Short mmCIF file of C-alpha atoms (C1' of nucleotides) in Angstrom, two decimals:
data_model
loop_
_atom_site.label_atom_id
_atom_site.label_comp_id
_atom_site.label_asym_id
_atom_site.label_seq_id
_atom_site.Cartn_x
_atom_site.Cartn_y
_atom_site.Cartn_z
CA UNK A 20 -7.82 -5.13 25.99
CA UNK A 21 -11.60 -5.07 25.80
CA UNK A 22 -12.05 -6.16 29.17
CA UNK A 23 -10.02 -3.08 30.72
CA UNK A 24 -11.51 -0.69 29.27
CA UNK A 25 -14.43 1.47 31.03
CA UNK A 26 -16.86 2.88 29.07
CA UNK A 27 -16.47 6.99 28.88
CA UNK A 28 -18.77 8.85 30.84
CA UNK A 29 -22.12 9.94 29.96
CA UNK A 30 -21.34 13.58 27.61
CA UNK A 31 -17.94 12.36 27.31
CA UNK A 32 -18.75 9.67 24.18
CA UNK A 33 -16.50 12.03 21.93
CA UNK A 34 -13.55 11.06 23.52
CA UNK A 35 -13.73 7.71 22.14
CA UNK A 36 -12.87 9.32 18.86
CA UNK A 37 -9.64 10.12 19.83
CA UNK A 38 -9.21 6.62 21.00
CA UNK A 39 -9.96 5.34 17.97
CA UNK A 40 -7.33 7.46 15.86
CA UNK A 41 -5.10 6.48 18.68
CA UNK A 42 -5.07 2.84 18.19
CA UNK A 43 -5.14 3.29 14.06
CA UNK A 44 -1.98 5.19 14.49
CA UNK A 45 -0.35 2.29 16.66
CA UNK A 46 -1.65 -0.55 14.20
CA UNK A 47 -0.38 0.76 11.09
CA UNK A 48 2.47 2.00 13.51
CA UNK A 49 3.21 -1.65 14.73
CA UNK A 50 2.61 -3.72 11.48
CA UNK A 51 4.14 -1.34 9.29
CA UNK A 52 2.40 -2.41 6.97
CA UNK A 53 -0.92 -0.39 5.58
CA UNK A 54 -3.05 -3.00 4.52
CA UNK A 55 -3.61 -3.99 8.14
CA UNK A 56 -5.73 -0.65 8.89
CA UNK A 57 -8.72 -2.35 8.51
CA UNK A 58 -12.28 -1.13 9.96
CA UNK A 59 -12.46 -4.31 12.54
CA UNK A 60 -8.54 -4.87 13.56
CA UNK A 61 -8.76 -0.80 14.76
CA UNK A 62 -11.79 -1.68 16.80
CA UNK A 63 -9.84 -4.56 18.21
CA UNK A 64 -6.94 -2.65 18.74
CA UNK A 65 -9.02 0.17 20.11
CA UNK A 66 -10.74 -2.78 22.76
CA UNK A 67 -14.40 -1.72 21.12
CA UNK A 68 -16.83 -3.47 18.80
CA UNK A 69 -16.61 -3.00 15.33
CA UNK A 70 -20.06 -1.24 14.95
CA UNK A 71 -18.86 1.60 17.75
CA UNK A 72 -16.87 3.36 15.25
CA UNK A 73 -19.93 4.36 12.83
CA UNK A 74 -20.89 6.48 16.02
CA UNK A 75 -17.62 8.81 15.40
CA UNK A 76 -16.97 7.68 11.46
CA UNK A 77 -18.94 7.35 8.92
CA UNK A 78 -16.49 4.62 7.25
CA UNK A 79 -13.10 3.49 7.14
CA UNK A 80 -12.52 6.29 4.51
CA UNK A 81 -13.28 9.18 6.88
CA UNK A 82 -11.38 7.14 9.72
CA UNK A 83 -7.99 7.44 7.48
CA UNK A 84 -8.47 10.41 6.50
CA UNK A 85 -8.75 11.72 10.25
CA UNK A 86 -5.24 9.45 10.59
CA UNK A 87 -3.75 11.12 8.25
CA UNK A 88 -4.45 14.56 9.66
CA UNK A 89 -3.47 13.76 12.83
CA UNK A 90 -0.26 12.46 10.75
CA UNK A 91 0.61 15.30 9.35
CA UNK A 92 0.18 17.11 12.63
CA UNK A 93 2.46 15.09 14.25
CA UNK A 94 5.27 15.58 11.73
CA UNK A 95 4.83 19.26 11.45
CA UNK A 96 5.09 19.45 15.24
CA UNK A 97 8.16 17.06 15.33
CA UNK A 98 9.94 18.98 12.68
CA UNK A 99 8.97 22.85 14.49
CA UNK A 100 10.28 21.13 17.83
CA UNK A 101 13.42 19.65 16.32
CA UNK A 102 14.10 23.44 15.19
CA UNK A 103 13.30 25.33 18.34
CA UNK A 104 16.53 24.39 19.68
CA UNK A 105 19.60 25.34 17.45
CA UNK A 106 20.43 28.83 17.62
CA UNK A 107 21.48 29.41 13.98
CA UNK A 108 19.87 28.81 10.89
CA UNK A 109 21.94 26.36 9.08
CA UNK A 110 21.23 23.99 12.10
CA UNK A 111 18.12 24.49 12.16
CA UNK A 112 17.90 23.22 8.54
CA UNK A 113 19.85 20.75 9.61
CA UNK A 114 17.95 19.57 12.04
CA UNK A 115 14.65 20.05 10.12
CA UNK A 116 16.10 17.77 7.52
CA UNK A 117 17.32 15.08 10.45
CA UNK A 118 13.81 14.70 12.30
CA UNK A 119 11.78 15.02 9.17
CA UNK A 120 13.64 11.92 7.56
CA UNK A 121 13.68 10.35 10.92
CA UNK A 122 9.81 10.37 11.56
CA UNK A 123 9.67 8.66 7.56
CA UNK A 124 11.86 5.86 8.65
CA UNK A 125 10.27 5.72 12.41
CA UNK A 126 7.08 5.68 11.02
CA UNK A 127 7.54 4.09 7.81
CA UNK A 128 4.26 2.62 6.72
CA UNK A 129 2.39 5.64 8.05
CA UNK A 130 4.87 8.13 6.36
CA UNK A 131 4.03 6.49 3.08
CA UNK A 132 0.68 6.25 3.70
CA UNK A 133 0.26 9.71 3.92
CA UNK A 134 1.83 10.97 0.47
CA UNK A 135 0.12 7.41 -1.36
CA UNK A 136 -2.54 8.78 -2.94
CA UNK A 137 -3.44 12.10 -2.93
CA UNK A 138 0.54 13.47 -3.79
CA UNK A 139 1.80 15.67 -0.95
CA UNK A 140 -1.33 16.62 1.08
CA UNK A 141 -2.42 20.45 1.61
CA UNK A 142 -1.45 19.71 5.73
CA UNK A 143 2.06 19.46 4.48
CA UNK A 144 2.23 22.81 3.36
CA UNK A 145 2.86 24.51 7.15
CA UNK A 146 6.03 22.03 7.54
CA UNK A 147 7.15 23.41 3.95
CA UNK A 148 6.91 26.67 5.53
CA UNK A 149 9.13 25.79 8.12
CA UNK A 150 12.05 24.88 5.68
CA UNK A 151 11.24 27.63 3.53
CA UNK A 152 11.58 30.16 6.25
CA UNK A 153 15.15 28.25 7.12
CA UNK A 154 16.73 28.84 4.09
CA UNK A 155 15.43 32.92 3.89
CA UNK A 156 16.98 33.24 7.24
CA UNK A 157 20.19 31.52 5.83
CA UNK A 158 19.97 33.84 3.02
CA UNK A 159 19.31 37.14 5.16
CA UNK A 160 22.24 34.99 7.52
CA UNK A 161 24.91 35.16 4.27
CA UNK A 162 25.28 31.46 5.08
CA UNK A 163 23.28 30.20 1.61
CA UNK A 164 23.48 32.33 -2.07
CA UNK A 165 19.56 31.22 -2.57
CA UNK A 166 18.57 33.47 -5.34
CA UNK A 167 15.17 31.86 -4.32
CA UNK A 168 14.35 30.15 -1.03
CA UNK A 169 11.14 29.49 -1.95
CA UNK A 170 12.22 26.80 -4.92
CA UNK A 171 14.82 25.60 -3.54
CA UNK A 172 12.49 24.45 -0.25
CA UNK A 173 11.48 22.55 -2.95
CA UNK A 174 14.07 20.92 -3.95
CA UNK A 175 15.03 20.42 -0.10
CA UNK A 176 11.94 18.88 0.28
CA UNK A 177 12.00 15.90 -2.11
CA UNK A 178 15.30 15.22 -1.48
CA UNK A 179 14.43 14.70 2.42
CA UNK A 180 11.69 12.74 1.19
CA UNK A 181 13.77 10.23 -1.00
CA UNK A 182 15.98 9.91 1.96
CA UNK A 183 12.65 9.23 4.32
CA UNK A 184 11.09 6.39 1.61
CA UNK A 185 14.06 5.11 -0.23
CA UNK A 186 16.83 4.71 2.15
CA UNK A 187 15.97 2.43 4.99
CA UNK A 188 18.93 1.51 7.65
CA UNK A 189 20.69 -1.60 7.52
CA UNK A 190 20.75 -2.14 3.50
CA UNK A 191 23.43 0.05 2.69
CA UNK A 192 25.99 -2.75 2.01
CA UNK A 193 23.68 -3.50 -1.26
CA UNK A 194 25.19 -0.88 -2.75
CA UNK A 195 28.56 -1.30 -1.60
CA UNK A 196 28.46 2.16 0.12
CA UNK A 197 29.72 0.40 3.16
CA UNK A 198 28.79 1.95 6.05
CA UNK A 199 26.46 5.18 5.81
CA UNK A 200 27.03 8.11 7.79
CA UNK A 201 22.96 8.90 7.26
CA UNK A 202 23.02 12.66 8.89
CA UNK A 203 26.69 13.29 6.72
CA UNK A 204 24.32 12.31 3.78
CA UNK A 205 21.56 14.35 4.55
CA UNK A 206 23.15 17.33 5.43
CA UNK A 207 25.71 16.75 2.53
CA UNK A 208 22.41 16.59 0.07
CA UNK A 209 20.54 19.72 2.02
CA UNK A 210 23.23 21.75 1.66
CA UNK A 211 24.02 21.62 -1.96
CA UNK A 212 20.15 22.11 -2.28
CA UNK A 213 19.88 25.03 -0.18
CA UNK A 214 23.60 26.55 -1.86
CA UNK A 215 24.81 26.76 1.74
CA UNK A 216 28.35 27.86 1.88
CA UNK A 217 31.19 26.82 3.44
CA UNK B 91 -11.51 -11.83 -22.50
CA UNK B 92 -12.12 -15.20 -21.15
CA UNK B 93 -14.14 -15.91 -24.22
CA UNK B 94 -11.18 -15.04 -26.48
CA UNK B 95 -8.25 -16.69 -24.84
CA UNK B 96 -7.70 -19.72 -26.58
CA UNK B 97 -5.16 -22.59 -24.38
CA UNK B 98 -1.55 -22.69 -25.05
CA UNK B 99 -0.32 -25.79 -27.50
CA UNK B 100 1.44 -28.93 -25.78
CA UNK B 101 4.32 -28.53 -24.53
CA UNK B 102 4.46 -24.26 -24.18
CA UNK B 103 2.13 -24.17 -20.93
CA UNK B 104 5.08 -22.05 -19.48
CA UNK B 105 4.23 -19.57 -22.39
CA UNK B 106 1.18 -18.38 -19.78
CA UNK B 107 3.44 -17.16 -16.82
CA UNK B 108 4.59 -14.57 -18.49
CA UNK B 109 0.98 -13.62 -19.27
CA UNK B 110 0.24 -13.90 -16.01
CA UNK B 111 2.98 -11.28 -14.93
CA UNK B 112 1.68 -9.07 -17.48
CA UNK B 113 -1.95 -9.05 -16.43
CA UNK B 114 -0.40 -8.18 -12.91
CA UNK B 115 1.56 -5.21 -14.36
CA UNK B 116 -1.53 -4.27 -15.81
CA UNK B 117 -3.78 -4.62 -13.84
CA UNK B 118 -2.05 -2.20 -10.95
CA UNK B 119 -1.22 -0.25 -13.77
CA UNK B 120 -4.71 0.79 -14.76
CA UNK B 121 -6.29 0.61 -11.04
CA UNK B 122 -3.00 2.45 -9.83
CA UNK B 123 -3.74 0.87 -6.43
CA UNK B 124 -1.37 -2.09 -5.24
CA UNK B 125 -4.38 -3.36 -3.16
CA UNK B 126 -6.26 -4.55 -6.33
CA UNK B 127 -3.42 -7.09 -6.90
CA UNK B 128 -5.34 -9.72 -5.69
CA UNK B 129 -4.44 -13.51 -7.24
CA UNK B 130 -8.35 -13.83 -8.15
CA UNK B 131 -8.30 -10.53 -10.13
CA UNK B 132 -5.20 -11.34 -11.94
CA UNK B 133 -6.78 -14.50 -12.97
CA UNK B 134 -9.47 -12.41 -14.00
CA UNK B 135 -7.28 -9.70 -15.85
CA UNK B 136 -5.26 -12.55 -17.75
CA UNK B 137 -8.46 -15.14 -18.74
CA UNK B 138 -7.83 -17.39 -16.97
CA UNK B 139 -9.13 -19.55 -13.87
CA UNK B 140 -7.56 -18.64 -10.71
CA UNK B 141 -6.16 -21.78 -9.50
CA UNK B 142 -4.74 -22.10 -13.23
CA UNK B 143 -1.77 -19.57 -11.58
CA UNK B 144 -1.06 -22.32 -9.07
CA UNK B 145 0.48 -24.18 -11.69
CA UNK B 146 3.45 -21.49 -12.30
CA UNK B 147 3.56 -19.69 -9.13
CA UNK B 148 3.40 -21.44 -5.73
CA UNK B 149 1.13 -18.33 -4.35
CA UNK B 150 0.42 -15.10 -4.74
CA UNK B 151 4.13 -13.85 -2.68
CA UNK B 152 5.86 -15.79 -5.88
CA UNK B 153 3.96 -13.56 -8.28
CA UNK B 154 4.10 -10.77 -6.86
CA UNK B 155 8.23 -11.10 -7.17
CA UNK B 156 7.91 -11.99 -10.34
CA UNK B 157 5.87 -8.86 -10.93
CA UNK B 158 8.57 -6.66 -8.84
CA UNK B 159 12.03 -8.48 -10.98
CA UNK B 160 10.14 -7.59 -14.39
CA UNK B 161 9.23 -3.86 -13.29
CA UNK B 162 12.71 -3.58 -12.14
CA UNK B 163 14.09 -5.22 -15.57
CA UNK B 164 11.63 -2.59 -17.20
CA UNK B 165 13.11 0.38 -15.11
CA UNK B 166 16.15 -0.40 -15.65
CA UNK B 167 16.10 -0.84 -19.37
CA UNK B 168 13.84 2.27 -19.88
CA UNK B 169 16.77 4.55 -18.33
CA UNK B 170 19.49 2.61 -20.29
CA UNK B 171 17.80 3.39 -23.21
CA UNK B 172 16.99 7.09 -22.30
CA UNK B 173 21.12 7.56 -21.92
CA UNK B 174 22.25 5.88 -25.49
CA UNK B 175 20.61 8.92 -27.55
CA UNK B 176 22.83 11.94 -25.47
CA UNK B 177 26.27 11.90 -27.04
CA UNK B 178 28.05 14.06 -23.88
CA UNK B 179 27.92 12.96 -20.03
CA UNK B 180 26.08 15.88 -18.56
CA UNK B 181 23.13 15.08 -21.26
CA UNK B 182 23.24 11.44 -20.22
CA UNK B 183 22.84 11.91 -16.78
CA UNK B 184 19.85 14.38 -17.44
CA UNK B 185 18.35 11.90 -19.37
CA UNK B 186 19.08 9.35 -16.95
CA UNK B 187 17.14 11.68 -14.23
CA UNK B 188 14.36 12.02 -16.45
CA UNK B 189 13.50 8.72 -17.35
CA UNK B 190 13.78 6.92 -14.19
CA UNK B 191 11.60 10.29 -13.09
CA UNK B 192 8.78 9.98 -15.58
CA UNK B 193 8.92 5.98 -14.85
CA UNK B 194 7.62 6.70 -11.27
CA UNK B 195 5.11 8.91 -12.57
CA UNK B 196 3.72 7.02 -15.04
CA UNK B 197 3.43 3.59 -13.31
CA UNK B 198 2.98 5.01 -9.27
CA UNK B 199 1.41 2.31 -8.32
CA UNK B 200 3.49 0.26 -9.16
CA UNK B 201 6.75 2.44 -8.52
CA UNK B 202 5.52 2.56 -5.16
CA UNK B 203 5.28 -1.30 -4.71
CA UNK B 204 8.63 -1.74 -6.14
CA UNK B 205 10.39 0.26 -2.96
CA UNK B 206 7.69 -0.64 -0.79
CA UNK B 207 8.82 -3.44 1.48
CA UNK B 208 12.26 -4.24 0.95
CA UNK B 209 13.94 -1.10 0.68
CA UNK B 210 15.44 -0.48 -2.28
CA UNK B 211 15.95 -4.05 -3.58
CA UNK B 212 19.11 -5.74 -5.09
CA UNK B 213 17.88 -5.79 -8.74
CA UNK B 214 17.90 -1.80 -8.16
CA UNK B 215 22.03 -2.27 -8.10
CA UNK B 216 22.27 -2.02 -11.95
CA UNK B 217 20.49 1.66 -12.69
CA UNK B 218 22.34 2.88 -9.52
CA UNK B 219 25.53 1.71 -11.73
CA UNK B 220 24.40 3.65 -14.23
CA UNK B 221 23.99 6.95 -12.47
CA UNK B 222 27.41 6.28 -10.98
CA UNK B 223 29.12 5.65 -14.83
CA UNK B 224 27.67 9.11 -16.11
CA UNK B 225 28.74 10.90 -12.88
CA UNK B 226 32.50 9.21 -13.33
CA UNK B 227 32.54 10.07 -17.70
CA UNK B 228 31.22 14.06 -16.03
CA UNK B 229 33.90 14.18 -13.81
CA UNK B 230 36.28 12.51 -16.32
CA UNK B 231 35.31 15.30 -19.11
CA UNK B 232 35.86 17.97 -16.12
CA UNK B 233 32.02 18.94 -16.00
CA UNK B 234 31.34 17.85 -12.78
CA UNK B 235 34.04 18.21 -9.61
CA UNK B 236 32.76 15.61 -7.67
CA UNK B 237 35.54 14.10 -5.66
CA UNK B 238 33.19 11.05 -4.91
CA UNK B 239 30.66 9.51 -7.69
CA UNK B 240 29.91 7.09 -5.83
CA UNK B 241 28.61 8.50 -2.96
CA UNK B 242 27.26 11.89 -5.24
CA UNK B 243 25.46 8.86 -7.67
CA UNK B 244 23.68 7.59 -4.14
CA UNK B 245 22.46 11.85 -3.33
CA UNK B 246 21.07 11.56 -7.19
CA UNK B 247 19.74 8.73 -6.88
CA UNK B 248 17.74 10.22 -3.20
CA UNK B 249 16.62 12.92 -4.95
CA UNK B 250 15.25 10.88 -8.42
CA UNK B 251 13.40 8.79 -6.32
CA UNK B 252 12.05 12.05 -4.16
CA UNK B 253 10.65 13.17 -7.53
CA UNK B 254 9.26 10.30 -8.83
CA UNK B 255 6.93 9.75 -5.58
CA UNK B 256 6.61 13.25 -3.99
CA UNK B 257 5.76 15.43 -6.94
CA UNK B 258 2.71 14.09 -8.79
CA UNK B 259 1.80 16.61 -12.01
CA UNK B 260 -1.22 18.59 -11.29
CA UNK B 261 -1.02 19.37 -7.50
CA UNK B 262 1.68 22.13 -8.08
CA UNK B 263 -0.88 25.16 -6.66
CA UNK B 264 -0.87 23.80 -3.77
CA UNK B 265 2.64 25.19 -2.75
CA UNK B 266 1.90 28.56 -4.31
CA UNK B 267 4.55 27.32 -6.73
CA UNK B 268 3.02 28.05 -9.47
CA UNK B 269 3.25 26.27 -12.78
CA UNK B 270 6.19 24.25 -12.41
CA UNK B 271 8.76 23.49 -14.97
CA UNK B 272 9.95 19.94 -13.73
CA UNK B 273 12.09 18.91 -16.05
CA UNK B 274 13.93 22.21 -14.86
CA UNK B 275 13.32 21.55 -11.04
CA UNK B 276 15.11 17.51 -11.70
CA UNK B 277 18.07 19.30 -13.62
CA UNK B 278 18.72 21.40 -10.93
CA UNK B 279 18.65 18.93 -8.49
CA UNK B 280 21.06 16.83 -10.45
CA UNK B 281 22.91 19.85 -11.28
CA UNK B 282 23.77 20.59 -7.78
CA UNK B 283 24.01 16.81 -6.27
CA UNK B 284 26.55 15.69 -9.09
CA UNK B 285 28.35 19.11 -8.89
CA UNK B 286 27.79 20.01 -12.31
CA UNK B 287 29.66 23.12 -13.24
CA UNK B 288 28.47 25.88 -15.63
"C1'" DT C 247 -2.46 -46.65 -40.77
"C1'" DG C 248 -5.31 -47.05 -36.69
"C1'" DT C 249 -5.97 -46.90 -31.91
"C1'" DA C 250 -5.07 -46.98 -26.96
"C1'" DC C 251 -2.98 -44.26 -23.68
"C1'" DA C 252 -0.23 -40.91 -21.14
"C1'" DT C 253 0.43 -36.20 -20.66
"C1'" DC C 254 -0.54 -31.54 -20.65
"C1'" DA C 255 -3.18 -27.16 -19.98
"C1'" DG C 256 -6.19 -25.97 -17.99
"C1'" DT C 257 -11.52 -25.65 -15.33
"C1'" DG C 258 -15.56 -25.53 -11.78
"C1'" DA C 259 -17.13 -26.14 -7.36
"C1'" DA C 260 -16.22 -25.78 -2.82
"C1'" DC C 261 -13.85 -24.58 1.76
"C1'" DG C 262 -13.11 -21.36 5.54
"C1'" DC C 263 -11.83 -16.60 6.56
"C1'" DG C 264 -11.88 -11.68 7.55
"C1'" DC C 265 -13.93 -7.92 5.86
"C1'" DG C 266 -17.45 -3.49 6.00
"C1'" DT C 267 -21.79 -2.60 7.35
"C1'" DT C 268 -26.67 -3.05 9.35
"C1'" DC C 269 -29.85 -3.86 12.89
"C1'" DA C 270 -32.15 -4.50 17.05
"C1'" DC C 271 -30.70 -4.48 21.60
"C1'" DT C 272 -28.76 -3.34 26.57
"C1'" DG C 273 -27.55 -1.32 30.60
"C1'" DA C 274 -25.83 2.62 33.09
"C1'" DT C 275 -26.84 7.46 34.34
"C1'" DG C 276 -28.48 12.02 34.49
"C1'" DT C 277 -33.04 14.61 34.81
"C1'" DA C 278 -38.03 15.87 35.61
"C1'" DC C 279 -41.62 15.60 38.61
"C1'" DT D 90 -36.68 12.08 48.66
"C1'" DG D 91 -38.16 8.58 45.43
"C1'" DT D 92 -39.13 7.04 40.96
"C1'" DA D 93 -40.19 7.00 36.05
"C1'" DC D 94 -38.08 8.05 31.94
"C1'" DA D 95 -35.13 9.76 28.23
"C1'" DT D 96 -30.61 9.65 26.68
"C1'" DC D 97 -26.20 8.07 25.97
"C1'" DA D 98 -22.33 4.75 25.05
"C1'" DG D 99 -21.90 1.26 23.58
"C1'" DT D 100 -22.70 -4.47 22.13
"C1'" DG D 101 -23.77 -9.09 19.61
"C1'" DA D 102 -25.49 -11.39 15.84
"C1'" DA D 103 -26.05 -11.45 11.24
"C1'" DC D 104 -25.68 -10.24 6.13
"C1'" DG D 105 -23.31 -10.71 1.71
"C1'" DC D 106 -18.80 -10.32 -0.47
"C1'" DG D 107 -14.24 -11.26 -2.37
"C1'" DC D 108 -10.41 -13.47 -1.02
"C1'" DG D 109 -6.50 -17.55 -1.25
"C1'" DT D 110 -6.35 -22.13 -1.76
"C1'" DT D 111 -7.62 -27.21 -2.53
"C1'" DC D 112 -9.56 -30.87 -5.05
"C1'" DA D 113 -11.34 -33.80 -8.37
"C1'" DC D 114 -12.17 -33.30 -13.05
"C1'" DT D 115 -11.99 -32.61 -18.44
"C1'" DG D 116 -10.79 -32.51 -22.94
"C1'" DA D 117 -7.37 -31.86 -26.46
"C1'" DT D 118 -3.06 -33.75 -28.36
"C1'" DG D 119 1.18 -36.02 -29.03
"C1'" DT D 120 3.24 -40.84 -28.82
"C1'" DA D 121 3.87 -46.01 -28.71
"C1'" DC D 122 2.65 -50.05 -30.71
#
DNA sequence: TGTACATCAGTGAACGCGCGTTCACTGATGTAC
DNA sequence: TGTACATCAGTGAACGCGCGTTCACTGATGTAC
């Protein structure tokens, strides 16, 4: 690792910071495990020295949070991407709900990571939009009896986040559930939420 | 603290694990960061030397189960408790919602830890039994029409936990959703997963 | 009843480790003359 | 066109720290004779 890699070009040093989100993102990716985002395991990861990060960071603290943007980015963008494709609105609240729990389960550590400390971050609020504006459309659509969209996003919301943090695959026999049909729950749960009809 | 402890008599040396578990619980209690649940600092928190832990736990993994099997003995018996007051279903199964709720909010941390790794772990089995039981006595006293408790106690059970780590009291502005009434919000959410009538 | 002894509930010092951070440096490359 | 130099993108060694764990020990106390 540090032996392929070519230093950037002279004017070009910024691009290392990318790099160094980059390989954050795949270590706490990788582990799945949080604690292992540490100041000197990045660098590794990232094929630098330790002390080449203070050029783009001024600690681990502003390093994470930078993560975590770029987090939040990504899940916005996955959930906006998973809706661009159905052509009504209860699918694409379907399909909202599916790729937002999906990314939490894909991306488990990180997921968690990013609603750990500081509750649900102001860069959530656009992909709140997203499922907020789903259910108005269902509404204007005759498909949901929402008296108000904007609440019960809410309550869509935390429900697809209990599915993303508490229900992991492959544990559902605990519970004697037997075997989960995961989108049939989702959807089930999303649209009792969202007082779809039908 | 270390000044004040005085040594367990002959013979009840075992007395001091369960002070150990407690300084844990306490200790990630107060910091409300899992990371400070280090063996040293428990020592610390509980008076004692560190390698005196060695003698009830073989390392830190051991206590730190111990820790997770009391918070889920403590869960468990702080919802039980919350149901024996209500005298009809619908009021148990509020409660129910509530407790388990305010549990996660009041010990994050720690709520956090307790789904952290494993998923939701087998001692969780027994408060899922008891969402189930209220859901079954609702449907039995015709106030809820679900045609599946088990599977509708699994959606409540989703959502609970979506409360008790998305919301956190105090960030509510940040969704423009005003002042938030959340015992309300967790009714309706219960309301609608359980199918609640009236 | 007195005393030697085994047992129990701990302690203090030490180890090697990975950590975040600092500091003085190096070597390639664009630029001024 | 050649060369001195400033700048840039990094590096290597070192620091002090808290960590988990090991080890030899200590001192109180119950028990056997």
């Amino acid at each position: 690792m540090r032996d392929t890699r070519t230093r950037n070009a002279r004017g070009s040093g910024a691009n290392l910071r990318t790099e160094i989100v980059a390989a954050a993102i795949a270590l706490v990716d990788e582990t799945n495990d949080a604690a292992s985002l540490t100041l000197r395991a990045i660098a590794r990861r990232a094929g630098i020295s330790a002390p080449s990060i203070y050029a783009h960071f001024a600690d681990l603290a502003e390093l994470t949070d930078a993560l975590l943007a770029e987090s939040f980015d990504q899940l916005h963008e996955v959930v906006a991407a998973a809706m661009r494709d159905p052509t009504d609105p209860v699918s694409e609240l379907a399909a909202a709900g599916q790729s937002y729990v999906r990314f939490g389960w894909e991306h488990s550590a990180r997921y968690r990571l990013m609603f750990a400390s500081s509750g649900y971050a102001p860069d959530s609020v656009s992909t709140f939009a997203l499922v907020e504006d789903a259910i108005a459309r269902c509404v204007a659509d005759g498909t949901s009896t929402s008296a108000d969209p904007h609440a019960d996003a809410f309550l869509v919301w935390v429900a697809m986040h209990g599915m993303a943090t508490l229900e992991k695959p492959g544990r559902a026999d605990l519970l004697r559930l037997g075997p989960l049909d995961r989108p049939a729950i989702l959807r089930s749960m999303v649209a009792r939420l969202a007082r779809l009809t039908g």
